[in-house]
Short mmCIF file of N, CA, C and O in Angstrom, two decimals:
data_model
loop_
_atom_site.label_atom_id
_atom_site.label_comp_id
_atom_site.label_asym_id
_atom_site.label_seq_id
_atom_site.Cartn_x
_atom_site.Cartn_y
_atom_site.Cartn_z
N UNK A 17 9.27 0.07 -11.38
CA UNK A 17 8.16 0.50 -10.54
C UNK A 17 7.95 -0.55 -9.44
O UNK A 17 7.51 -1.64 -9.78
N UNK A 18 8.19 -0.34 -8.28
CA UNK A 18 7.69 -0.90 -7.07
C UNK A 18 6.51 -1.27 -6.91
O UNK A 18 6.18 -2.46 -6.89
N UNK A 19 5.60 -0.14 -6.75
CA UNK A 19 4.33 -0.03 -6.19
C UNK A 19 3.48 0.27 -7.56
O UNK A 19 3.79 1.32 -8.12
N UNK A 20 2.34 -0.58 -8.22
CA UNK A 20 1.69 -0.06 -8.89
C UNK A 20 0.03 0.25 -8.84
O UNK A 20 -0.42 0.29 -7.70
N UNK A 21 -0.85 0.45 -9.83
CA UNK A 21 -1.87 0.54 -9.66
C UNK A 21 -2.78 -0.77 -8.88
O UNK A 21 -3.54 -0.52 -7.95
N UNK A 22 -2.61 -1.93 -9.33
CA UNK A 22 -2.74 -2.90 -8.89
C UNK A 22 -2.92 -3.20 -7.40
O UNK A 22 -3.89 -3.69 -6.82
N UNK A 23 -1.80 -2.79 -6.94
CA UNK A 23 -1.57 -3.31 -5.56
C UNK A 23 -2.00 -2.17 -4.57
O UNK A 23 -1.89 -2.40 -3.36
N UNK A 24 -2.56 -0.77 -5.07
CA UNK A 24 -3.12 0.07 -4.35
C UNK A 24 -4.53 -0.57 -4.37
O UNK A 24 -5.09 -0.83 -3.30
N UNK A 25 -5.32 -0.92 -5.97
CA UNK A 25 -6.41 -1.60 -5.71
C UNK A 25 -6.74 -2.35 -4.61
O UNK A 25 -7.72 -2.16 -3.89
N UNK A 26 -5.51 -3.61 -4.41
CA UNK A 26 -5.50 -4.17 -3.39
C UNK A 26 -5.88 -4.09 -2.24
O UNK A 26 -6.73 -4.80 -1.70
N UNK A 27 -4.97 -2.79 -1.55
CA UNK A 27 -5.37 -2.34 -0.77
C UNK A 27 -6.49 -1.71 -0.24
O UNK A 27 -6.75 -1.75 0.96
N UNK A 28 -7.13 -1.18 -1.00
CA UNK A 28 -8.08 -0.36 -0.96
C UNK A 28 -9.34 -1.99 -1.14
O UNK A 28 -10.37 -1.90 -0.46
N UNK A 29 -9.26 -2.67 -1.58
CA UNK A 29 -10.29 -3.58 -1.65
C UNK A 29 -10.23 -4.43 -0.32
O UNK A 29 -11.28 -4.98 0.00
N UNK A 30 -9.21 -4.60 0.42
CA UNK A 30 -9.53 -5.33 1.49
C UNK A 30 -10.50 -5.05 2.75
O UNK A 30 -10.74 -3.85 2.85
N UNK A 31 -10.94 -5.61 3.44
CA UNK A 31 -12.22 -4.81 4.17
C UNK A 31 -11.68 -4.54 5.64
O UNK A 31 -12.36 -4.10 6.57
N UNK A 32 -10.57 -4.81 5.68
CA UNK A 32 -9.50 -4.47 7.06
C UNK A 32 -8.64 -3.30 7.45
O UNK A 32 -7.47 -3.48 7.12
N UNK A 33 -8.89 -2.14 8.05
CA UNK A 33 -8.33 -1.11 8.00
C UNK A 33 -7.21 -1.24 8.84
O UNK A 33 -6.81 -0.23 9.43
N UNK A 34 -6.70 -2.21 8.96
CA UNK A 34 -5.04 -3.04 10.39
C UNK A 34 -4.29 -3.36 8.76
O UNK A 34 -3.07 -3.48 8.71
N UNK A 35 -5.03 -3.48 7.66
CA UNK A 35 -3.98 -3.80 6.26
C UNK A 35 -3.26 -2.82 6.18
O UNK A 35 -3.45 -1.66 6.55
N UNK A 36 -2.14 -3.44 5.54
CA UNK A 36 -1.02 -2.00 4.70
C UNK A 36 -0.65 -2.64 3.94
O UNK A 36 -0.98 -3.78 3.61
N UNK A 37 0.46 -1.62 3.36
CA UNK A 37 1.03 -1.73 2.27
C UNK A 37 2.59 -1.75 2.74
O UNK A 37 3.05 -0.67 3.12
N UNK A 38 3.42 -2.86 2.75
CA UNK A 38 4.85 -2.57 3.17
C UNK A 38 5.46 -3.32 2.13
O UNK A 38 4.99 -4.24 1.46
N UNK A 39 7.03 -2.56 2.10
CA UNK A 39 7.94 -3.45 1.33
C UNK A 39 8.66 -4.21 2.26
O UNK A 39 8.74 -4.03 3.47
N UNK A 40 9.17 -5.09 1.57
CA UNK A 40 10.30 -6.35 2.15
C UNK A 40 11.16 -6.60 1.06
O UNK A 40 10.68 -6.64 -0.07
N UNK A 41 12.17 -6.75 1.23
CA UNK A 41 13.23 -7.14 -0.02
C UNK A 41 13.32 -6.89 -1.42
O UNK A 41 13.80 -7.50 -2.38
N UNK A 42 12.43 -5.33 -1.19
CA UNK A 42 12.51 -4.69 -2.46
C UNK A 42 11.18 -4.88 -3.06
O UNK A 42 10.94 -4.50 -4.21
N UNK A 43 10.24 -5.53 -2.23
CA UNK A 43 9.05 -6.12 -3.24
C UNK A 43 8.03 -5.01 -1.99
O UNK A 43 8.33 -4.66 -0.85
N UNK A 44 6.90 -4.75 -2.74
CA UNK A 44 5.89 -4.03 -1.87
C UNK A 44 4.85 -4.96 -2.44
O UNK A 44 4.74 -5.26 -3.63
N UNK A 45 3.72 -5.60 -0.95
CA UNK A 45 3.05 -6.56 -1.04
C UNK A 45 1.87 -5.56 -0.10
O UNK A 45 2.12 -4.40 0.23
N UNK A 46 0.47 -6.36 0.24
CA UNK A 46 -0.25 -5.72 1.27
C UNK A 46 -0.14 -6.80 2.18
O UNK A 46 0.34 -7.91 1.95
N UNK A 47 -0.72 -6.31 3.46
CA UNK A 47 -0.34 -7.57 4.34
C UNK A 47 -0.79 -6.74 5.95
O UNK A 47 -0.59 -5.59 6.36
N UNK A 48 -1.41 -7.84 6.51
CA UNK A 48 -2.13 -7.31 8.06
C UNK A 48 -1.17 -6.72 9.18
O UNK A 48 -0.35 -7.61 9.41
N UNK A 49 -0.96 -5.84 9.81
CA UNK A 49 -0.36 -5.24 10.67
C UNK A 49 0.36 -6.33 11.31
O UNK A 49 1.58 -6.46 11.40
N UNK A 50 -1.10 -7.58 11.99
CA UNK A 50 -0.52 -8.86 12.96
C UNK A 50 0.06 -9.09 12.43
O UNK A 50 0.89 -9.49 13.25
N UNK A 51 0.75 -9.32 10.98
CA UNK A 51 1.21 -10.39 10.39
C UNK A 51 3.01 -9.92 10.06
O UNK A 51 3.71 -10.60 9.32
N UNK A 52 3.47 -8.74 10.71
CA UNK A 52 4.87 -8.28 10.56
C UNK A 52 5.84 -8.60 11.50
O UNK A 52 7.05 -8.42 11.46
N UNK A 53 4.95 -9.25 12.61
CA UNK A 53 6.19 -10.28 13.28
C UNK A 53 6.66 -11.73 12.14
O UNK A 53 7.53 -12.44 12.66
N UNK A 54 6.35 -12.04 11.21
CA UNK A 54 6.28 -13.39 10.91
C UNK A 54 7.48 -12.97 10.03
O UNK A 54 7.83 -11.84 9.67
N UNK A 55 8.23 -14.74 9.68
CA UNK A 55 9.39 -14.48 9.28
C UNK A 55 9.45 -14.06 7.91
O UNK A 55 10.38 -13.30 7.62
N UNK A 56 8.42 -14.52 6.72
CA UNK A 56 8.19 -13.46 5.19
C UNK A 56 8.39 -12.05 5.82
O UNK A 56 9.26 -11.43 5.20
N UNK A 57 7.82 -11.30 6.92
CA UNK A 57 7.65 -10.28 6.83
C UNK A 57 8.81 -9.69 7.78
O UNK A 57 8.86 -8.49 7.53
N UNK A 58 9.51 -9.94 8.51
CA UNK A 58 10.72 -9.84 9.27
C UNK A 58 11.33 -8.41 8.71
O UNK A 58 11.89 -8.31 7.62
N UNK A 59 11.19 -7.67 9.35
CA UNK A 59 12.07 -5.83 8.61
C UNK A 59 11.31 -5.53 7.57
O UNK A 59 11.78 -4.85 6.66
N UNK A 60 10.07 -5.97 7.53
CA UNK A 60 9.66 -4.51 6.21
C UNK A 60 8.92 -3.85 6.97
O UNK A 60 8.23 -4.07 7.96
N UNK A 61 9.34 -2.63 6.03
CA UNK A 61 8.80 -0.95 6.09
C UNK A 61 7.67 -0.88 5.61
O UNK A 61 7.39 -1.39 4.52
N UNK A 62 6.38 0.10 6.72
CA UNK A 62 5.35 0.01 6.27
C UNK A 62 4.94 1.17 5.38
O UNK A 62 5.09 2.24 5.97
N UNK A 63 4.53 1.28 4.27
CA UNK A 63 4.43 2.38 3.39
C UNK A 63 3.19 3.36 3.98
O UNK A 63 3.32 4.58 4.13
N UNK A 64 1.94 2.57 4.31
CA UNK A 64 0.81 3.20 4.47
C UNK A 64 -0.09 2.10 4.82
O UNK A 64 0.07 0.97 4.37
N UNK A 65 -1.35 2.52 5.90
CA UNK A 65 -2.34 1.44 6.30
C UNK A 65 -3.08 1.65 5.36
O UNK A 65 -2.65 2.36 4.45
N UNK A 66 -4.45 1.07 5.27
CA UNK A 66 -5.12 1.54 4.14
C UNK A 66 -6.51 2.49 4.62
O UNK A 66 -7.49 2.82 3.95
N UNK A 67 -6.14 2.82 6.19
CA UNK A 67 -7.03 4.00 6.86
C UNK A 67 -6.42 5.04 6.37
O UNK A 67 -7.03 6.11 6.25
N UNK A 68 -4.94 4.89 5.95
CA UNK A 68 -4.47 6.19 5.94
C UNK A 68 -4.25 6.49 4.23
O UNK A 68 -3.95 7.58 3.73
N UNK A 69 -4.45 5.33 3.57
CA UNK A 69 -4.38 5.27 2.07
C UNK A 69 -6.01 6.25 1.70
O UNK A 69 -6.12 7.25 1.00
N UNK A 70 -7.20 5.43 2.53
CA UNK A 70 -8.43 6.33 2.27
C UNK A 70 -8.55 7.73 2.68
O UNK A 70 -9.33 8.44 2.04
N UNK A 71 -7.79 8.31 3.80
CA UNK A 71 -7.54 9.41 4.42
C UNK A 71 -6.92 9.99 3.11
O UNK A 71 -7.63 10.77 2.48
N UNK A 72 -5.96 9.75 2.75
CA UNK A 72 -5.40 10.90 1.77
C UNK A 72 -6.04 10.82 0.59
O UNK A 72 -6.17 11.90 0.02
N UNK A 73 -6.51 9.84 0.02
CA UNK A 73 -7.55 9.58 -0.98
C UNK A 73 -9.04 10.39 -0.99
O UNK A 73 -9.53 10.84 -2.03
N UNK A 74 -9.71 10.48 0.38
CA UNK A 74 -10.63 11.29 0.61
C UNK A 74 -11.92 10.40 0.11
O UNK A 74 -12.95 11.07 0.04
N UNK A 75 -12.02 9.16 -0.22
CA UNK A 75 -12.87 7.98 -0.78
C UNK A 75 -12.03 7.03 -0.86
O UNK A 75 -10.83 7.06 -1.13
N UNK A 76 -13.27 5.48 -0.44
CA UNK A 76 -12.56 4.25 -1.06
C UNK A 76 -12.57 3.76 -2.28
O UNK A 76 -12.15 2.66 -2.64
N UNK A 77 -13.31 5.02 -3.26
CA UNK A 77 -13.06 4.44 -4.75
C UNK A 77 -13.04 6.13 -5.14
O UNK A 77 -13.84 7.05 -4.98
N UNK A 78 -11.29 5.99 -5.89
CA UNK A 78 -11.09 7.01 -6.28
C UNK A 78 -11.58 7.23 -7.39
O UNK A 78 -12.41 6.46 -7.89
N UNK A 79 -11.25 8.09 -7.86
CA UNK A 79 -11.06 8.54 -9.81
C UNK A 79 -9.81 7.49 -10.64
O UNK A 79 -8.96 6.93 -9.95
N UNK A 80 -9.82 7.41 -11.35
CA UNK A 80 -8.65 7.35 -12.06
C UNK A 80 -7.38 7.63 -11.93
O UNK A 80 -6.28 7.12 -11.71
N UNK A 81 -8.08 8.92 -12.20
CA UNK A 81 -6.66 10.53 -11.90
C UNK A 81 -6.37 10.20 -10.55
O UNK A 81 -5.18 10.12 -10.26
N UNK A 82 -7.23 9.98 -9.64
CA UNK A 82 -6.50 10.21 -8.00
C UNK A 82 -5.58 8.91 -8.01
O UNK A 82 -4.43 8.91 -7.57
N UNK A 83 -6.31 7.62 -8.66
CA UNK A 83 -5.67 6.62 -8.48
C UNK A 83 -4.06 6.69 -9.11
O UNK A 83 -3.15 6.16 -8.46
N UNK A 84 -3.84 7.24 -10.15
CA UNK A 84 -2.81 7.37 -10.87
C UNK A 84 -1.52 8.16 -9.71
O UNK A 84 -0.44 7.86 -9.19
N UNK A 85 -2.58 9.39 -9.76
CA UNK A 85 -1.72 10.64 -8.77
C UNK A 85 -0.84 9.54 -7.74
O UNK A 85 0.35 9.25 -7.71
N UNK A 86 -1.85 9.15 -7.04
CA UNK A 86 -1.43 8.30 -5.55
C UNK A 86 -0.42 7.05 -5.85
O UNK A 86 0.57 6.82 -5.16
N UNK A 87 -0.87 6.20 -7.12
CA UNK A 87 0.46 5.34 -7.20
C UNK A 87 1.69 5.98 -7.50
O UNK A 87 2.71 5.47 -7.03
N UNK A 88 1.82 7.22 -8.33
CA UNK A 88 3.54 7.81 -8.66
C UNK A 88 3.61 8.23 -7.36
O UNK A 88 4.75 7.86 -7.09
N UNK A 89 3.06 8.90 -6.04
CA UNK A 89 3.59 9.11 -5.27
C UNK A 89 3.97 8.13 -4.35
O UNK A 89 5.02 8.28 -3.72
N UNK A 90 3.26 7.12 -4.17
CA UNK A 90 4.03 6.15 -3.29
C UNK A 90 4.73 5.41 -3.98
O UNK A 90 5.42 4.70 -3.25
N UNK A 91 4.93 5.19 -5.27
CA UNK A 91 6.21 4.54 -5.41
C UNK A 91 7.63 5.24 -5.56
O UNK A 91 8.71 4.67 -5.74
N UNK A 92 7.33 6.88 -5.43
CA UNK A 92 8.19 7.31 -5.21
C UNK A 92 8.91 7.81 -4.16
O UNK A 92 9.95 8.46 -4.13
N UNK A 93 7.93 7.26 -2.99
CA UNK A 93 8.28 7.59 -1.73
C UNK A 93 8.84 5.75 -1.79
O UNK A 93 9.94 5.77 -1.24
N UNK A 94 8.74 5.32 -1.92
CA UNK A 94 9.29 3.58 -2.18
C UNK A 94 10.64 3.46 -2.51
O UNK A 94 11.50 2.73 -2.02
N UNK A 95 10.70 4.56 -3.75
CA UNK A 95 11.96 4.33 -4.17
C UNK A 95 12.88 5.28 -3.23
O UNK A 95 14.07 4.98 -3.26
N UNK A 96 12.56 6.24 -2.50
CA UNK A 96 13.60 7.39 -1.84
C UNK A 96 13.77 6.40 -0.25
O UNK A 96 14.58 6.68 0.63
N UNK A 97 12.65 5.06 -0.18
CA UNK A 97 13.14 4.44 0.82
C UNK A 97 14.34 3.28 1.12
O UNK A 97 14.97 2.80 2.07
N UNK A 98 14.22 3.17 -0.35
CA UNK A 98 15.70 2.41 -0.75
C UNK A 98 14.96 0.81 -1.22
O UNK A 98 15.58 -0.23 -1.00
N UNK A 99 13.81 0.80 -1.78
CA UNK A 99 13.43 -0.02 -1.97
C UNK A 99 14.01 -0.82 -3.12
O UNK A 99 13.54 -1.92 -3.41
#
């Protein structure tokens, strides 16, 4: 598993809607939009901001169930990215 419950928390807890969620070298971390010129972050793919994590979520504090739903799908969009 790439992406888990955890690190959606993450996301969703930061108070910056310029955050996302991208992988780099197989690892998916959160991390500020500014911050993907820098050399840790050099070529990673951004999975989702976390405007667009609450957008499909429809709240910044899901259910459970939504929370669950939403981590198998992005880590399975993670894994079809070659993560």
């Amino acid at each position: 598993m790439i992406i888990d419950e955890e690190l959606v928390r993450e996301l969703l807890d930061t108070a910056d809607d310029d955050s996302a969620m991208v992988l780099v070298k197989g690892h998916a971390r959160v991390a500020g939009l500014a911050d993907l010129d820098s050399d840790d972050l050099r070529g990673a793919a951004v999975v989702l901001t976390r405007a667009e994590l609450v957008d499909r979520l429809g709240t910044s504090y899901p259910t459970p169930q939504d929370l669950t739903s939403m981590v198998a799908s992005l880590d399975d969009a993670a894994g079809k990215l070659g993560a």
